[in-house]
Coordinates of C-alpha atoms and ligand atoms in Angstrom, one line a residue:
M17 CA 87.1 136.4 117.7
V18 CA 89.6 133.8 116.6
M19 CA 88.2 131.3 114.1
T20 CA 88.7 127.6 114.6
Q21 CA 91.0 126.2 111.9
R22 CA 89.6 123.1 110.3
I23 CA 92.3 120.6 109.7
A24 CA 92.7 117.5 107.4
V25 CA 95.5 115.2 108.5
L26 CA 96.5 113.0 105.6
G27 CA 98.7 110.2 106.9
A28 CA 97.1 110.5 110.4
T29 CA 98.3 107.0 111.5
G30 CA 102.0 107.7 111.0
S31 CA 104.7 109.3 113.1
I32 CA 104.0 112.9 111.9
G33 CA 100.3 112.1 112.2
D34 CA 100.8 111.2 115.9
S35 CA 102.7 114.3 116.7
T36 CA 100.2 116.5 114.9
L37 CA 97.2 115.0 116.6
A38 CA 98.8 115.3 120.0
I39 CA 99.1 119.1 119.5
L40 CA 95.6 119.3 118.0
A41 CA 94.2 117.4 121.0
A42 CA 95.8 119.9 123.4
H43 CA 94.4 122.9 121.5
S44 CA 91.0 121.6 120.6
H45 CA 89.4 125.1 121.0
D46 CA 91.5 126.5 118.2
Y47 CA 91.7 123.5 115.8
E48 CA 89.0 121.1 114.6
V49 CA 90.1 117.7 113.3
Y50 CA 87.8 117.7 110.3
A51 CA 89.3 114.8 108.3
L52 CA 91.8 112.0 108.7
S53 CA 93.4 109.4 106.4
G54 CA 95.1 106.1 107.0
Y55 CA 96.4 103.3 104.8
Q56 CA 97.5 100.5 107.0
R57 CA 96.8 100.1 110.7
L58 CA 93.1 100.8 110.3
D59 CA 92.5 99.8 113.9
K60 CA 94.5 102.8 114.9
L61 CA 92.6 105.0 112.5
F62 CA 89.4 103.7 114.0
A63 CA 90.6 104.7 117.5
L64 CA 91.5 108.1 116.2
C65 CA 87.9 108.4 114.8
Q66 CA 86.6 107.6 118.2
Q67 CA 88.8 110.2 119.8
F68 CA 88.5 113.1 117.4
E69 CA 85.1 112.4 115.7
P70 CA 86.1 113.8 112.3
S71 CA 83.5 114.6 109.7
R72 CA 85.3 112.7 107.0
V73 CA 87.9 109.9 106.7
C74 CA 89.8 108.2 103.9
V75 CA 90.9 104.6 103.8
P76 CA 92.0 102.3 100.9
T77 CA 89.2 101.8 98.4
A78 CA 88.8 98.1 99.3
D79 CA 88.2 99.0 103.0
V80 CA 85.6 101.7 102.5
D81 CA 82.5 99.6 103.1
S82 CA 83.8 97.6 106.1
F83 CA 85.2 100.7 107.7
A84 CA 82.0 102.7 107.2
Q85 CA 80.0 99.8 108.8
R86 CA 82.4 99.7 111.7
L87 CA 82.0 103.4 112.4
K88 CA 78.3 103.1 112.1
N89 CA 78.2 100.3 114.6
A90 CA 80.1 102.4 117.0
G91 CA 77.5 105.2 116.5
L92 CA 79.9 107.5 114.7
M93 CA 78.7 109.7 111.8
V94 CA 81.7 109.9 109.5
D95 CA 81.7 110.2 105.7
V96 CA 84.1 107.5 104.5
V97 CA 85.9 108.0 101.1
G98 CA 88.5 105.8 99.5
G99 CA 91.8 105.7 97.7
A100 CA 93.7 108.4 95.9
K101 CA 90.5 110.0 94.8
G102 CA 89.3 110.1 98.4
L103 CA 92.5 111.8 99.5
T104 CA 92.1 114.5 96.9
E105 CA 88.5 115.0 98.0
L106 CA 89.6 115.6 101.6
A107 CA 92.5 117.9 100.5
T108 CA 90.1 120.1 98.5
D109 CA 87.0 120.0 100.7
S110 CA 85.7 123.5 101.0
Q111 CA 85.4 123.1 104.8
V112 CA 89.1 122.4 105.2
D113 CA 91.4 125.4 105.9
T114 CA 94.7 123.4 106.5
V115 CA 96.0 120.2 105.0
V116 CA 98.7 118.4 106.9
A117 CA 100.5 116.5 104.2
A118 CA 102.0 113.6 106.2
I119 CA 101.7 110.6 103.8
V120 CA 105.1 109.0 103.1
G121 CA 106.5 108.8 99.5
A122 CA 105.1 109.5 96.1
A123 CA 101.6 108.5 97.3
G124 CA 101.4 111.9 99.0
L125 CA 101.9 114.0 95.8
P126 CA 98.5 114.1 94.2
S127 CA 96.6 115.2 97.3
T128 CA 99.3 117.7 98.2
L129 CA 99.1 119.2 94.7
A130 CA 95.3 119.2 94.8
A131 CA 95.5 121.1 98.1
A132 CA 97.7 123.7 96.5
R133 CA 95.3 124.1 93.6
A134 CA 92.5 124.5 96.1
G135 CA 94.4 127.4 97.7
K136 CA 94.8 125.7 101.1
R137 CA 97.2 126.3 103.8
I138 CA 99.5 123.2 103.5
L139 CA 101.8 122.0 106.3
L140 CA 104.2 119.9 104.3
A141 CA 105.9 116.8 105.8
N142 CA 105.8 114.8 102.5
K143 CA 109.2 115.9 101.1
E144 CA 108.9 113.5 98.3
A145 CA 106.2 115.7 96.7
L146 CA 108.7 118.5 96.3
V147 CA 111.4 116.2 95.1
M148 CA 109.2 114.9 92.4
A149 CA 107.2 118.0 91.5
G150 CA 108.9 121.0 93.1
Q151 CA 108.3 123.4 90.3
V152 CA 104.7 122.3 89.6
L153 CA 103.8 122.4 93.3
I154 CA 105.4 125.8 94.0
E155 CA 103.8 127.2 90.9
A156 CA 100.4 125.9 92.0
V157 CA 100.9 127.4 95.4
K158 CA 101.6 130.8 93.9
T159 CA 98.8 130.7 91.2
H160 CA 96.1 129.6 93.7
H161 CA 97.3 131.7 96.6
A162 CA 97.9 128.7 98.8
T163 CA 100.3 128.8 101.7
L164 CA 103.1 126.3 102.0
L165 CA 104.7 125.9 105.4
P166 CA 107.5 123.3 105.9
L167 CA 107.2 120.7 108.7
D168 CA 110.5 119.0 108.0
S169 CA 112.5 120.2 111.0
E170 CA 115.5 121.5 108.9
H171 CA 113.3 123.5 106.5
N172 CA 111.1 124.8 109.3
A173 CA 114.3 125.9 111.1
I174 CA 115.5 127.8 108.0
F175 CA 112.1 129.3 107.5
Q176 CA 112.2 130.6 111.0
C177 CA 115.6 132.1 110.5
L178 CA 114.7 134.0 107.2
P179 CA 113.3 137.5 107.1
A180 CA 109.5 137.9 106.9
A181 CA 109.7 139.1 103.3
I182 CA 111.2 135.8 102.2
Q183 CA 108.9 133.8 104.4
Q184 CA 106.0 135.3 102.5
D185 CA 107.6 135.0 99.0
N186 CA 110.5 132.7 98.3
T187 CA 111.5 134.6 95.1
Q188 CA 112.5 137.5 97.4
I189 CA 115.6 135.6 98.3
H190 CA 117.0 136.8 95.0
E191 CA 115.2 139.9 94.2
R192 CA 115.9 142.2 97.1
N193 CA 119.0 140.4 98.4
H194 CA 118.3 140.2 102.0
G195 CA 121.9 139.1 102.4
V196 CA 121.3 135.4 102.5
R197 CA 124.6 133.8 101.5
K198 CA 123.9 130.1 102.1
L199 CA 121.6 127.7 103.9
W200 CA 123.1 125.1 106.2
L201 CA 121.1 121.8 106.6
T202 CA 122.1 119.9 109.7
A203 CA 122.1 116.1 109.6
S204 CA 122.5 113.7 112.5
G205 CA 124.6 111.3 110.5
G206 CA 122.2 108.5 111.4
P207 CA 123.0 105.3 113.3
F208 CA 126.2 104.5 111.3
L209 CA 128.0 107.8 111.6
Q210 CA 130.7 106.2 113.9
Q211 CA 130.8 102.9 112.0
S212 CA 132.8 101.8 108.9
F213 CA 131.4 101.2 105.5
A214 CA 132.0 97.5 106.0
Q215 CA 130.0 97.5 109.3
M216 CA 127.2 99.5 107.5
Q217 CA 127.2 96.8 104.8
Q218 CA 126.2 94.2 107.4
A219 CA 123.5 96.3 109.0
S220 CA 120.2 94.6 109.9
V221 CA 116.8 96.3 109.4
A222 CA 116.5 96.8 113.2
E223 CA 119.8 98.5 113.4
A224 CA 119.1 100.7 110.3
V225 CA 115.8 102.0 111.6
K226 CA 117.0 102.7 115.1
H227 CA 117.7 106.4 114.8
P228 CA 119.9 107.9 117.5
N229 CA 117.8 111.1 118.1
W230 CA 114.5 111.0 116.3
S231 CA 111.6 108.6 116.3
M232 CA 110.2 108.3 112.8
G233 CA 108.5 106.1 110.2
Q234 CA 110.5 103.2 108.7
K235 CA 111.2 104.7 105.3
I236 CA 112.6 108.0 106.5
S237 CA 114.6 106.1 109.2
V238 CA 116.3 104.1 106.5
D239 CA 116.8 107.3 104.4
S240 CA 118.5 108.8 107.5
A241 CA 120.8 105.8 107.8
T242 CA 122.0 106.2 104.1
M243 CA 121.7 110.0 104.3
M244 CA 119.4 109.9 101.4
N245 CA 117.1 111.8 103.7
K246 CA 119.5 114.7 103.7
G247 CA 119.8 114.4 99.9
L248 CA 116.0 114.6 99.5
E249 CA 116.0 117.5 101.9
L250 CA 118.6 119.3 99.9
I251 CA 116.3 119.1 96.8
E252 CA 113.3 120.1 99.0
A253 CA 115.2 123.2 100.2
C254 CA 116.1 124.2 96.6
H255 CA 112.4 124.3 95.8
L256 CA 111.1 125.8 99.0
F257 CA 113.6 128.6 99.1
D258 CA 114.2 129.0 95.3
L259 CA 118.0 128.4 95.5
V260 CA 120.4 126.4 93.4
E261 CA 122.0 123.5 95.2
S262 CA 125.4 125.1 95.4
K263 CA 123.9 127.6 97.9
I264 CA 123.0 124.8 100.3
N265 CA 125.5 123.1 102.5
V266 CA 125.1 120.0 104.6
V267 CA 126.8 119.6 107.9
I268 CA 126.6 116.7 110.3
H269 CA 125.6 117.7 113.8
P270 CA 125.2 114.5 115.7
Q271 CA 123.3 116.1 118.7
S272 CA 120.4 117.3 116.5
I273 CA 120.0 120.4 118.6
I274 CA 120.5 123.0 115.9
H275 CA 117.9 122.1 113.3
S276 CA 119.5 124.2 110.5
M277 CA 121.0 127.6 109.8
V278 CA 121.0 130.6 107.5
E279 CA 124.3 132.2 106.7
Y280 CA 124.2 136.0 106.0
S281 CA 126.6 138.1 104.0
D282 CA 127.7 140.0 107.1
G283 CA 129.0 136.8 108.7
S284 CA 126.0 136.1 110.9
F285 CA 124.7 132.6 111.1
L286 CA 121.1 132.4 112.4
A287 CA 120.1 129.0 113.9
Q288 CA 117.0 127.5 115.3
L289 CA 117.6 125.2 118.3
G290 CA 115.3 122.9 120.1
S291 CA 114.8 119.3 121.4
P292 CA 114.6 116.8 118.6
D293 CA 110.8 116.6 118.6
M294 CA 108.7 117.1 115.5
K295 CA 106.0 118.7 117.7
T296 CA 108.0 121.9 117.7
P297 CA 108.0 122.5 113.9
I298 CA 104.5 121.2 113.6
A299 CA 103.2 123.6 116.3
H300 CA 105.1 126.5 114.6
A301 CA 103.5 125.8 111.3
L302 CA 100.0 125.3 112.7
S303 CA 100.0 128.6 114.5
Y304 CA 102.3 130.7 112.3
P305 CA 102.7 133.6 112.6
A306 CA 101.6 133.2 116.2
R307 CA 103.1 130.7 118.7
I308 CA 101.5 127.9 120.7
D309 CA 102.7 125.4 123.3
S310 CA 103.8 122.3 121.4
G311 CA 104.1 120.1 124.4
S312 CA 107.8 119.2 123.6
Q313 CA 110.4 119.2 126.3
P314 CA 112.3 122.5 126.4
L315 CA 116.0 122.3 125.8
D316 CA 118.0 121.9 128.9
L317 CA 121.0 124.1 127.9
Y318 CA 122.9 123.4 131.2
A319 CA 122.8 119.6 130.4
L320 CA 124.2 120.0 126.9
S321 CA 127.8 118.9 126.9
G322 CA 128.8 120.2 123.4
L323 CA 127.7 120.7 119.9
E324 CA 129.8 119.1 117.1
F325 CA 129.9 119.8 113.4
I326 CA 131.4 117.4 110.9
E327 CA 131.8 117.4 107.1
P328 CA 129.9 114.5 105.6
D329 CA 131.8 111.7 103.9
L330 CA 130.4 111.5 100.4
Q331 CA 131.9 108.1 99.7
K332 CA 130.3 106.4 102.7
F333 CA 127.1 108.4 102.2
A334 CA 126.9 108.3 98.4
C335 CA 123.2 109.0 98.3
L336 CA 123.9 112.6 99.4
R337 CA 126.3 113.0 96.4
L338 CA 123.6 111.5 94.1
A339 CA 121.0 114.0 95.3
R340 CA 123.3 116.9 94.4
Q341 CA 124.0 115.4 91.1
A342 CA 120.3 114.8 90.3
M343 CA 119.4 118.3 91.3
Q344 CA 122.1 119.7 88.9
T345 CA 120.7 117.5 86.1
G346 CA 117.1 118.5 86.5
T347 CA 113.7 117.4 87.7
Q348 CA 113.6 114.3 85.6
A349 CA 116.6 113.0 87.5
T350 CA 115.2 113.9 91.0
I351 CA 112.0 111.9 90.1
V352 CA 114.1 108.9 89.1
L353 CA 116.2 109.1 92.2
N354 CA 113.1 109.4 94.5
A355 CA 111.4 106.4 92.8
A356 CA 114.5 104.2 92.7
N357 CA 115.1 105.0 96.3
E358 CA 111.6 104.1 97.4
I359 CA 111.9 100.8 95.7
A360 CA 115.4 100.1 97.0
V361 CA 114.4 101.0 100.6
A362 CA 111.3 98.7 100.4
A363 CA 113.7 95.9 99.1
F364 CA 116.0 96.5 102.1
L365 CA 113.1 96.4 104.5
A366 CA 112.0 93.2 102.9
G367 CA 115.5 91.7 103.4
Q368 CA 116.2 91.5 99.7
V369 CA 119.2 93.8 99.5
R370 CA 121.8 95.3 101.8
L371 CA 121.6 98.8 103.2
T372 CA 124.7 99.8 101.2
D373 CA 123.1 98.5 98.0
I374 CA 120.6 101.3 98.1
A375 CA 123.1 103.9 96.9
D376 CA 124.3 101.5 94.1
I377 CA 120.8 100.9 93.0
N378 CA 120.0 104.6 93.0
E379 CA 123.1 105.4 91.1
Q380 CA 122.5 102.7 88.5
A381 CA 118.9 104.0 88.0
L382 CA 120.2 107.5 87.6
T383 CA 122.8 106.4 85.0
E384 CA 120.8 103.9 83.1
I385 CA 117.2 105.2 82.8
Q386 CA 116.6 107.2 79.7
V387 CA 113.9 109.7 80.5
P388 CA 112.8 112.8 78.6
L389 CA 113.9 116.2 79.8
L390 CA 111.1 117.9 81.6
D391 CA 110.5 121.5 80.7
V392 CA 108.8 124.1 82.9
N393 CA 105.4 123.2 81.5
A394 CA 105.6 119.6 82.6
D395 CA 102.5 118.4 84.3
I396 CA 101.7 115.7 86.8
D397 CA 101.2 113.1 84.1
D398 CA 104.7 113.6 82.7
I399 CA 106.0 113.4 86.2
L400 CA 104.1 110.2 87.1
A401 CA 105.2 108.6 83.7
I402 CA 108.9 109.0 84.7
D403 CA 108.1 107.8 88.2
T404 CA 106.5 104.7 86.8
A405 CA 109.3 104.0 84.4
A406 CA 111.9 104.4 87.2
R407 CA 110.0 102.0 89.5
R408 CA 109.7 99.4 86.7
Y409 CA 113.5 99.6 86.0
T410 CA 114.5 99.5 89.7
N411 CA 112.2 96.5 90.4
G412 CA 113.8 94.7 87.5
L413 CA 117.3 95.6 88.7
I414 CA 116.5 94.2 92.2
T415 CA 115.2 91.0 90.7
T416 CA 118.6 90.4 89.2
M417 CA 120.2 91.0 92.6
V418 CA 118.3 88.6 94.9
Ligands
NAD517 P1 105.0 106.9 108.6 O1 105.4 105.7 107.9 O2 105.0 106.8 110.1 O3 103.5 107.3 108.2 C1 103.1 107.4 106.9 C2 101.6 107.7 106.7 O4 101.3 107.6 105.3 C3 100.7 106.7 107.4 O5 99.5 107.3 107.9 C4 100.3 105.7 106.3 O6 99.1 105.0 106.5 C5 100.2 106.6 105.1 N1 100.5 106.0 103.8 C6 101.5 105.2 103.5 N2 101.4 104.7 102.3 C7 100.3 105.3 101.8 C8 99.6 105.2 100.5 N3 100.1 104.5 99.5 N4 98.5 105.9 100.3 C9 98.0 106.7 101.3 N5 98.6 106.8 102.5 C10 99.7 106.1 102.8 O7 105.9 108.1 108.1 P2 106.3 109.4 108.8 O8 107.6 109.2 109.5 O9 105.1 110.0 109.6 O10 106.6 110.3 107.6 C11 105.6 111.0 106.8 C12 106.3 112.0 105.8 O11 106.8 113.0 106.6 C13 107.4 111.4 105.0 O12 107.4 112.0 103.7 C14 108.7 111.8 105.8 O13 109.8 111.9 104.9 C15 108.2 113.1 106.3 N6 108.9 113.5 107.6 C16 108.8 112.7 108.7 C17 109.5 113.1 109.9 C18 109.4 112.3 111.1 O14 109.9 112.6 112.1 N7 108.7 111.1 111.1 C19 110.3 114.2 109.9 C20 110.4 115.0 108.7 C21 109.7 114.6 107.6
MG518 MG1 114.2 116.5 108.3

């Protein structure tokens, strides 16, 4: 008999949350929605509670009482917990088998790490957790026999193109030499691929978040427009697959049909193709090593007119260059870059800075902030201290710009 997997979806009200819950709804015999979390849009979270009747839910601390009352009035028996502590409680709940880490930004790190330490199966969308704490998180996964499966479409594609031995143990990529020469991350190039830097400078928020192929949350959409997203993904890939950054190439592929590739020493390139729909990687990770119907539209190969590949322009997309540089410098630099970028993106969304200022702000933060070197024994407090310092610096820098 196949056991029902009990799932906690952290970040249930977001874009990844939507796609995940659509799959879980279609496979309700195999998966139980045990816990949900939301931060804004609590009306949406309430509707999800009505639809899925989870056992537990997490909201911001200030909303716990009113949300609990609302659920009670609707006749729903749900345990309501609050804040970061509540997220960790859900991530470590003994009833939970699988944690979908779909919170955006640094806010997703503590619960993801807690899930790893509790030995859970983690479906990771929250790339910022790896950018900030890659070594700590991977180490926790190994020590506590957790399982980490990437939801990010590129990393999920690479995972699918790697031999089973490496899928099960990322250090195998070196030890037995399965012939992996390079990884190729594909990037759409975002909405400004065909526009000049000057045009990009004038971009409105609406233009920047309008992605040509994917429908996503605001922060990652802006990151895609600056290609910081690919920079964060480069760092994410280094940690997930235990490779130095020079082993990972980025290629712009505007059609977003090939989601990434593995290059082997015999000259083979293995690629994973599919419609640009996050339901495919999510369904893969949910059911791995089996396969289930994701509900995404199959690719219509006859309708595809051509697949292009372009080398990224690192002057126009300086964030990609900065990510490589930060990865070479070390974890302290990737934490600074991630924090500065979160603050800069929020400032852009608030109309305080231009889209092209984001790279300048990130570069200045990387150059100016003096942070201690992190050694392999760094813990979460050391990481959060650097994150806080970088946010403080970047907020100050933006104040001088507006
Ligand atoms: P989103 O903005 O649509 O949703 C974010 C979720 O996080 C929401 O549920 C929100 O309530 C919650 N949240 C936000 N701030 C929070 C806080 N401080 N504390 C607790 N919860 C908080 O974002 P998304 O597009 O779904 O992206 C989620 C993560 O997945 C990001 O790390 C993103 O980079 C990654 N990702 C997204 C996509 C995509 O297609 N959307 C693809 C690959 C990776
Ligand atoms: Mg991606």
